[in-house]
Coordinates of C-alpha atoms in Angstrom, one line a residue:
X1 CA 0.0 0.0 0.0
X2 CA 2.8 2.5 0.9
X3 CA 4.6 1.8 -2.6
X4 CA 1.1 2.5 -4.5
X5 CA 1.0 5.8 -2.4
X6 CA 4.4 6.4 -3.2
X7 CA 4.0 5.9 -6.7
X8 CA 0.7 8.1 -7.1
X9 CA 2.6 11.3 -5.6
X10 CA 5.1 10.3 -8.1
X11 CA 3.1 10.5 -11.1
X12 CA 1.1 13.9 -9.8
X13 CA 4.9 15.6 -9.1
X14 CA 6.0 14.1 -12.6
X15 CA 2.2 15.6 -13.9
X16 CA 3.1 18.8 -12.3
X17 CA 6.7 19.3 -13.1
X18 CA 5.4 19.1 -16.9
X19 CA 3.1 22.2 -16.8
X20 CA 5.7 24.1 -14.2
X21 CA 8.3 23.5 -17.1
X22 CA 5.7 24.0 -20.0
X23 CA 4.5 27.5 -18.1
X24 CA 8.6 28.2 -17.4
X25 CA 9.8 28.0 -20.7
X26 CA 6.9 29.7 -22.4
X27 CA 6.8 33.0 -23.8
X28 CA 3.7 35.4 -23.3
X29 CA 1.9 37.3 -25.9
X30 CA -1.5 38.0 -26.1
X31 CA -4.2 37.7 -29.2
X32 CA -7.3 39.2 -29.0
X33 CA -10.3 39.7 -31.4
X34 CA -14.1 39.2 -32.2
X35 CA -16.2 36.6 -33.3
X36 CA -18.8 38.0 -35.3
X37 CA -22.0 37.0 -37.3
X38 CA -23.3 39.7 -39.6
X39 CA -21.5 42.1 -38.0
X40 CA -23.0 41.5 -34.3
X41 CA -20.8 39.6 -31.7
X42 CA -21.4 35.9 -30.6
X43 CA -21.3 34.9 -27.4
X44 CA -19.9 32.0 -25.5
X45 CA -17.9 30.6 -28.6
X46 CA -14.8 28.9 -27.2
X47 CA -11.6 30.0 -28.6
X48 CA -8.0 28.3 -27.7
X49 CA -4.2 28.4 -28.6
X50 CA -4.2 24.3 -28.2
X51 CA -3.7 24.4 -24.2
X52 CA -5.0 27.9 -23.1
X53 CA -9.5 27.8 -23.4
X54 CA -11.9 31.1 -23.1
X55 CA -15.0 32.1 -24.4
X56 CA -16.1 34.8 -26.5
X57 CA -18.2 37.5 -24.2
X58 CA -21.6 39.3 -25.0
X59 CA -20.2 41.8 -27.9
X60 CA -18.4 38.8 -29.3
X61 CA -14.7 39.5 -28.1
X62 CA -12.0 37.9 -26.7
X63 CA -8.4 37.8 -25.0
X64 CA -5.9 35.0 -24.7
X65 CA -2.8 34.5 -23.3
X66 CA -1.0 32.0 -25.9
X67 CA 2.5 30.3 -25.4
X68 CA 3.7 30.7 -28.7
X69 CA 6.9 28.4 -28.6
X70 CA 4.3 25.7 -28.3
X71 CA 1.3 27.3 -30.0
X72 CA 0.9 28.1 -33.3
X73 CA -2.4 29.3 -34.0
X74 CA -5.4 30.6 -32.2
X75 CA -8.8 28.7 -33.1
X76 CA -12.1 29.0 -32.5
X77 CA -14.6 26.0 -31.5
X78 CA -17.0 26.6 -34.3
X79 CA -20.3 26.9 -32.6
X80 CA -23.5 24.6 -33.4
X81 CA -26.0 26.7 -36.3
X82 CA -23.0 28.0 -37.7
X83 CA -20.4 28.0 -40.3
X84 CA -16.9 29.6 -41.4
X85 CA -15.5 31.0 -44.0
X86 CA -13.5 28.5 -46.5
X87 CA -9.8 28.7 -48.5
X88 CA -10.7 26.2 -50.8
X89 CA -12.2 22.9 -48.8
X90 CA -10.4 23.9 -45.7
X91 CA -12.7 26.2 -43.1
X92 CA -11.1 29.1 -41.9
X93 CA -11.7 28.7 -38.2
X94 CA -8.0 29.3 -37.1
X95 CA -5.4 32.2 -37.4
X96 CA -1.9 31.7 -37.6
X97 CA 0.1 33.4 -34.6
X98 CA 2.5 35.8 -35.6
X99 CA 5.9 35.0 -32.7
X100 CA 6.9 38.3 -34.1
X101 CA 4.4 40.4 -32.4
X102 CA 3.7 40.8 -28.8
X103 CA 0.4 41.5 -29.3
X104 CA -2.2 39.8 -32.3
X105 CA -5.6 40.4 -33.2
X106 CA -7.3 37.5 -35.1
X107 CA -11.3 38.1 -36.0
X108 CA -13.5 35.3 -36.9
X109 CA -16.4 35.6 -39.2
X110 CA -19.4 33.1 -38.9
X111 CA -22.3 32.5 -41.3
X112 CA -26.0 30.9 -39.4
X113 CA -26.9 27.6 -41.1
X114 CA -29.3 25.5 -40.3
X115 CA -28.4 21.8 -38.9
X116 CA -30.8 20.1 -37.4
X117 CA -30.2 17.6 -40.2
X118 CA -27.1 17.4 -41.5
X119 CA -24.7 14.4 -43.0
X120 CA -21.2 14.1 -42.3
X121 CA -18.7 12.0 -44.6
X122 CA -15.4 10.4 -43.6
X123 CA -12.3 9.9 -46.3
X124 CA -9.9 7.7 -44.8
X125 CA -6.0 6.5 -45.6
X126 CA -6.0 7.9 -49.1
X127 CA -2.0 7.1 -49.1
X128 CA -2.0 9.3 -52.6
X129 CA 1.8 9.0 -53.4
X130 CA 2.1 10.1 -57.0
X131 CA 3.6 6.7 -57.4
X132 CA 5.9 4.9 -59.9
X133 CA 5.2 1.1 -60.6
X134 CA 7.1 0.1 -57.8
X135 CA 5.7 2.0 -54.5
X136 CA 1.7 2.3 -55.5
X137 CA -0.8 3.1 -58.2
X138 CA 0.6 5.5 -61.1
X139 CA -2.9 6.4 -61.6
X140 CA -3.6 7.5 -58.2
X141 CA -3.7 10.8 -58.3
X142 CA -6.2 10.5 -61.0
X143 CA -8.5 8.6 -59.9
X144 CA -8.7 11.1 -56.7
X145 CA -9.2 14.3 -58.8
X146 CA -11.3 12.8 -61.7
X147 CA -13.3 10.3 -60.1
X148 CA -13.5 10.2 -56.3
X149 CA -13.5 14.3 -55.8
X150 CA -16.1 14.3 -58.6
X151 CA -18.2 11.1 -57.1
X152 CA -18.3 12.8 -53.6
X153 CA -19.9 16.1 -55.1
X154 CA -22.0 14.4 -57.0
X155 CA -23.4 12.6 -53.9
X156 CA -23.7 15.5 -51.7
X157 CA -25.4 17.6 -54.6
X158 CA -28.6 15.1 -54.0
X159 CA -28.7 15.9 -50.3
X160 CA -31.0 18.5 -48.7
X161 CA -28.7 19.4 -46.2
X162 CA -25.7 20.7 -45.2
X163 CA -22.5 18.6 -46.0
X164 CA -19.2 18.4 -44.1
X165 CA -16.1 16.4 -44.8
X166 CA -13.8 14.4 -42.7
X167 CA -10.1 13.0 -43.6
X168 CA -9.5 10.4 -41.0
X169 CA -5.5 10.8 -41.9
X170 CA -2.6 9.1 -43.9
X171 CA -3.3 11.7 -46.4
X172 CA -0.2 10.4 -48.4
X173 CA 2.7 8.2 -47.4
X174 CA 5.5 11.2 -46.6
X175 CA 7.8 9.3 -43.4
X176 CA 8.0 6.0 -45.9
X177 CA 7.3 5.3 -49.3
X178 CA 6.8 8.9 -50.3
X179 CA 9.8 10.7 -49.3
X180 CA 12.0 7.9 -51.5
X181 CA 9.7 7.3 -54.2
X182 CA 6.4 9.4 -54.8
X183 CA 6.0 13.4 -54.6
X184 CA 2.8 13.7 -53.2
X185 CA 2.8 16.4 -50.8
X186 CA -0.1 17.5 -48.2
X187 CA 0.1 20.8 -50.3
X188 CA -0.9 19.2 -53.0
X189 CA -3.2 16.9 -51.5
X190 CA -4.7 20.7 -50.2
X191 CA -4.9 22.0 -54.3
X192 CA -6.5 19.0 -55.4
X193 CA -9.1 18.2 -52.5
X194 CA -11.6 20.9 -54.7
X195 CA -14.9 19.4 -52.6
X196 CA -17.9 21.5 -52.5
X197 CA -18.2 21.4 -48.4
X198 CA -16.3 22.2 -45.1
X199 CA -12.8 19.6 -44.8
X200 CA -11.9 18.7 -41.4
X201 CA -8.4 16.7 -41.7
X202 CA -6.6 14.9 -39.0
X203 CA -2.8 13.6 -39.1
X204 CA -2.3 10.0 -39.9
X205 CA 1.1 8.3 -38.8
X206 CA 1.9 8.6 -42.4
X207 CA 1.4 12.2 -42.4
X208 CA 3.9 13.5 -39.6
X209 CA 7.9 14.1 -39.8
X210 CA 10.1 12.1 -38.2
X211 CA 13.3 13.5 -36.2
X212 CA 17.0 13.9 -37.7
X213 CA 19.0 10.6 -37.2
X214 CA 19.5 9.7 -33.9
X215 CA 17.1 11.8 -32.6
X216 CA 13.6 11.4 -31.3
X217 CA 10.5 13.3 -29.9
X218 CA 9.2 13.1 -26.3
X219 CA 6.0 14.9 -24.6
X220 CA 7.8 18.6 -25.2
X221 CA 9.0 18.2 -28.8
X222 CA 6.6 16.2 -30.1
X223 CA 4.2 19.0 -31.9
X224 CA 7.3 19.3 -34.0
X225 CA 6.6 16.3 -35.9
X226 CA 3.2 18.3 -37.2
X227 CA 5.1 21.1 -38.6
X228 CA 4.7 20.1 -42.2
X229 CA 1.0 19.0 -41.5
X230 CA 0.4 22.9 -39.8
X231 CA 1.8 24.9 -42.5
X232 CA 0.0 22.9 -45.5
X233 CA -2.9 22.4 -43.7
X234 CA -3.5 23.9 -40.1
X235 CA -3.7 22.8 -36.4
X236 CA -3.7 18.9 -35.9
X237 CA -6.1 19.1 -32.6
X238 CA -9.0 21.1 -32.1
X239 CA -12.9 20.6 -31.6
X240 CA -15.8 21.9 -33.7
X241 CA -19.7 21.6 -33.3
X242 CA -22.3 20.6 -35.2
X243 CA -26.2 20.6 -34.8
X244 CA -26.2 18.6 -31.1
X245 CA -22.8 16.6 -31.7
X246 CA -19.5 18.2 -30.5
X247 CA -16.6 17.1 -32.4
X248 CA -13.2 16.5 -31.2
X249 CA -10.1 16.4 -33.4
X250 CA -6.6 14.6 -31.9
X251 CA -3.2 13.3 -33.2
X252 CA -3.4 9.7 -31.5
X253 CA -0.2 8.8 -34.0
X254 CA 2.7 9.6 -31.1
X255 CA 6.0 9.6 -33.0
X256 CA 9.3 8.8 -31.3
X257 CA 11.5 8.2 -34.2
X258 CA 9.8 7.3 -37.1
X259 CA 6.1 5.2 -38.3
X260 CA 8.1 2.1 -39.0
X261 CA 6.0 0.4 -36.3
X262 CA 3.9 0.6 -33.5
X263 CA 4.7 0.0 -30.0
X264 CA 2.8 -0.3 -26.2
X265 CA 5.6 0.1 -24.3
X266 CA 5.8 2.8 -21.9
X267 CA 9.8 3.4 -22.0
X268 CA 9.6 2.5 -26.3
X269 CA 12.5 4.3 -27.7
X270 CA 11.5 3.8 -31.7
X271 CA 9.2 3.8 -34.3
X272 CA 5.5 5.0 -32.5
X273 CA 2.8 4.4 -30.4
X274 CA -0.9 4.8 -30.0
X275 CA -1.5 7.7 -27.8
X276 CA -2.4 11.7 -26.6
X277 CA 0.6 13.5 -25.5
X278 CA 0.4 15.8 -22.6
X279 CA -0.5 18.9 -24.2
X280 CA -3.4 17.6 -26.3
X281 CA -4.9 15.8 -22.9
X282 CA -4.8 18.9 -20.4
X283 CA -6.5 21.0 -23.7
X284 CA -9.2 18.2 -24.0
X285 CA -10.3 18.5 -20.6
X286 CA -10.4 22.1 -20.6
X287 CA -12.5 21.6 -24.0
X288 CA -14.7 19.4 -22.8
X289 CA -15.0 21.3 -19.3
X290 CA -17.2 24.3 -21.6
X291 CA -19.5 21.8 -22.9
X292 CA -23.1 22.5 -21.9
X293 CA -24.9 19.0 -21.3
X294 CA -28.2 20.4 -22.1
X295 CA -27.2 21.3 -25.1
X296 CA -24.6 18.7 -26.8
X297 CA -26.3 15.3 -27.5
X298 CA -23.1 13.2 -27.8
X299 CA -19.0 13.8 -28.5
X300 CA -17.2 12.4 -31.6
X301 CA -13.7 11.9 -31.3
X302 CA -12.1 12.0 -34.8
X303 CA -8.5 10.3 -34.8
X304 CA -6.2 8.2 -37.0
X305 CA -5.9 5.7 -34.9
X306 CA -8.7 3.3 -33.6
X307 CA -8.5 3.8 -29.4
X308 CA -10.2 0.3 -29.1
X309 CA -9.2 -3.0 -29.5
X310 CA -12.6 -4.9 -29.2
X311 CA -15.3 -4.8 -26.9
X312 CA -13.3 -5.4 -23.7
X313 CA -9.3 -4.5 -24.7
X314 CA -8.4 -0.9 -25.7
X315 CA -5.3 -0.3 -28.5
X316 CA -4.3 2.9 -27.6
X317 CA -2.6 3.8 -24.4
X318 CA -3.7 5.2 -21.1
X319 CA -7.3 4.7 -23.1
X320 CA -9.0 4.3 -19.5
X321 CA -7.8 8.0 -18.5
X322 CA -8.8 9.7 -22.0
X323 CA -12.1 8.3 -22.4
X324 CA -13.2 9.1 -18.6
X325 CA -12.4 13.3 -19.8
X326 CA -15.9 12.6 -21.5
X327 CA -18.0 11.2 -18.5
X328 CA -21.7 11.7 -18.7
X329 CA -22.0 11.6 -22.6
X330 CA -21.9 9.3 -25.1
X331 CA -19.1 8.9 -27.3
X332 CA -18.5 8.1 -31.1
X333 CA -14.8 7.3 -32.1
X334 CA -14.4 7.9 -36.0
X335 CA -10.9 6.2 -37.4
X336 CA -8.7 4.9 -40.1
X337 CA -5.2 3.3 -40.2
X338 CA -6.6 -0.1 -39.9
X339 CA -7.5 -0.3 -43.3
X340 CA -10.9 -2.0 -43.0
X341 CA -14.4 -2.2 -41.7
X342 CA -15.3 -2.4 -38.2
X343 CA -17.7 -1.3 -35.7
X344 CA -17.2 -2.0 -31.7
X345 CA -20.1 -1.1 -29.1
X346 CA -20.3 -0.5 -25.6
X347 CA -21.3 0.5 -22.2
X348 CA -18.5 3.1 -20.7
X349 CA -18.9 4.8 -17.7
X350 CA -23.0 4.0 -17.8
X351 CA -23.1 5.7 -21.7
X352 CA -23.0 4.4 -25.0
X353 CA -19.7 4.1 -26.5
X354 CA -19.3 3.1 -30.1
X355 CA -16.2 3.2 -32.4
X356 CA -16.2 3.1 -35.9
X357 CA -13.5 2.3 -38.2
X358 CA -13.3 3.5 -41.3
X359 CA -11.8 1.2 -44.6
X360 CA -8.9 2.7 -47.0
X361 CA -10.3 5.3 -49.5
X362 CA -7.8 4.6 -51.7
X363 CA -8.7 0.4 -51.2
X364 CA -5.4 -1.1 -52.5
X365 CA -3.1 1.9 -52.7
X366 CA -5.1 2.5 -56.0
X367 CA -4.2 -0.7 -57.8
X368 CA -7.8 -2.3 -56.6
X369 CA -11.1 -0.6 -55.4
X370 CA -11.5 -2.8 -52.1
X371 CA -9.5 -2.9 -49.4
X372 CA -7.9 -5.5 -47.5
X373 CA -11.3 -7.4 -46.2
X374 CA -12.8 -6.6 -49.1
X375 CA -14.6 -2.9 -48.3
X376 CA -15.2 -1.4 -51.5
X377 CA -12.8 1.9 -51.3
X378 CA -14.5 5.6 -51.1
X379 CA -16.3 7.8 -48.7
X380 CA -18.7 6.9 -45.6
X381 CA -21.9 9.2 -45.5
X382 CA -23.7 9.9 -41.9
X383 CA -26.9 11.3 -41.4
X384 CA -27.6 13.0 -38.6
X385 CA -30.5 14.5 -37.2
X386 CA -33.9 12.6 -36.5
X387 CA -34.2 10.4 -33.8
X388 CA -31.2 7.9 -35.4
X389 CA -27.8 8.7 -37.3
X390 CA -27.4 6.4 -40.5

């Protein structure tokens, strides 16, 4: 009993020595600005630098103290009944910080739209390489501009409803086959996603950088592996709402020295494993701390990797400690990486928990349209709204 004790004081001091060194080394500037809806201010929309969480007051403004070593944008939590503005397919609900300036102002226009029906669609492991006949399909990035892109709007033309897009990560394969063979880069994945709704992307495994040789990332370096994945695309976690569902994004993909294979252990030295880093977890449970229960029916976590193994065993690490941040709702876990079809259901914490994982879009790295059980390759459409999503 006295070594458990000892060892819980241990992990609180290790726990707090973090965020003493996180607050130490940071340097403080402030951003400030207004969230606004034809011209008038919105209140009570959450804004955050990635750790730091306020809310918007009654004429629509905010302030925010931002670390910005560790941050590098300021983002709002775009409220339910509302949209942003778009650059292209990707929503414009972030602002880059300027570590320039001691003080930023970063305004956020919204648009009202109606949601109390709406469908969401999921993209998952596209792995578009821009391939030669030996490392994946030379027709790849073809068939994703001239016929999936096109098949998608097509689909969502025939809904009455507002659309939204999700990529579930591995966008391309840049820390393996891609750097030596392909030339597929997330920018270009960016000028050739041209889809007709709201893109919400999350990084895959694939989709991070790995360290220089003989070096490797820990809880305090490890938002460096997303630096190509910010400046192509934008952050890698942040949360969004839509009609009653409150949507949480998170890089699950933790990379120590490169994706060349997963692993569980808790002192691994190579390759990756399966989990939250510090930073992401203490901004999750500030984001979920705003949530109003009378007004947000269920959260859906959007990652790369699934978080459980089946209905009893859990794949990603510390899984017990991340899912119990969203006590008293039910949860939805959308993922990829697996590269097949799969649906787990169950009780947690007294709610319904259910995780869906997603097949390859691209099915057989292009060369076949099913993937490896034999999913037919492509999107995933939910409807939401109604008394059931389908």
């Amino acid at each position: 009993m006295r070594i458990n004790r000892f060892l819980n004081r241990a992990a609180i001091v290790v726990v707090a020595l973090f965020f003493v060194t996180l607050g130490a080394s940071a340097r403080g500037k402030n951003i400030s600005g207004l969230v606004l809806c034809e011209g008038k201010g919105v209140a009570g929309v959450v804004v955050s630098d990635g750790l730091n969480v306020t809310t918007t007051d009654n004429k629509g403004g905010y302030s925010l103290s931002v670390d910005d070593e560790k941050s590098q944008f300021v983002h709002i939590s775009i409220p339910s009944g509302y949209e942003v503005e778009r650059n292209g397919s990707i929503p414009q609900f972030f602002a880059r910080i300027d570590s320039g300036k001691s003080k930023q102002t970063a305004n956020f226009n919204l648009t009202k739209v109606d949601q109390s029906r709406y469908t969401l669609m999921t993209m998952a492991d596209t792995h578009i390489l821009r391939g030669t006949s030996k490392a994946g399909s030379i027709l790849d990035v073809e068939r994703y501009t001239t016929q999936m892109i096109p098949e998608i709007n097509n689909y969502a033309a025939t809904l009455k409803c507002p659309v939204y897009m999700v990529h579930l990560g591995d966008i391309g394969l840049r820390t393996s086959w891609n750097h030596k063979r392909g030339g597929y880069t997330l920018a270009d994945y960016v000028a050739d996603t041209k889809l007709n709704m709201p893109v919400f992307n999350i990084v895959g495994n694939h989709d991070h950088d790995i360290p220089a040789k003989g070096e490797s990332f820990d809880d305090y370096t490890v938002h460096l592996s997303r630096n190509t994945f910010h400046t192509a695309i934008g952050p890698s976690h942040y949360s969004f709402n839509i009609g009653s569902e409150h949507y949480v994004v998170l890089d699950n993909s933790f990379i120590i020295t490169s994706d060349s294979g997963p692993s569980q252990r808790e002192d691994a030295t190579k390759g990756y494993q399966y989990r939250v880093d510090e930073v992401q977890m203490a901004w999750l449970e500030r984001d979920i701390a705003k949530l109003n229960p009378a007004v947000t029916k269920q959260v859906v976590v959007l990652v790369h990797c699934p978080i459980l193994l089946n209905s009893t065993k859990y794949r990603m690490m510390h899984a017990e400690r991340f899912l119990d941040t969203f006590k008293g709702y039910d949860v939805m876990i959308m993922a990829g990486h697996s590269h097949l079809d799969a649906s787990i259901r169950r009780t947690y914490n007294g709610k319904q928990l259910i995780q869906n994982i997603h097949a390859s879009s691209a099915g057989t790295f292009w060369y076949t349209p099913w993937s490896c059980d034999g999913t037919p390759g492509g999107a995933v459409a939910y409807h939401f709204g109604g008394e059931n999503i389908t």
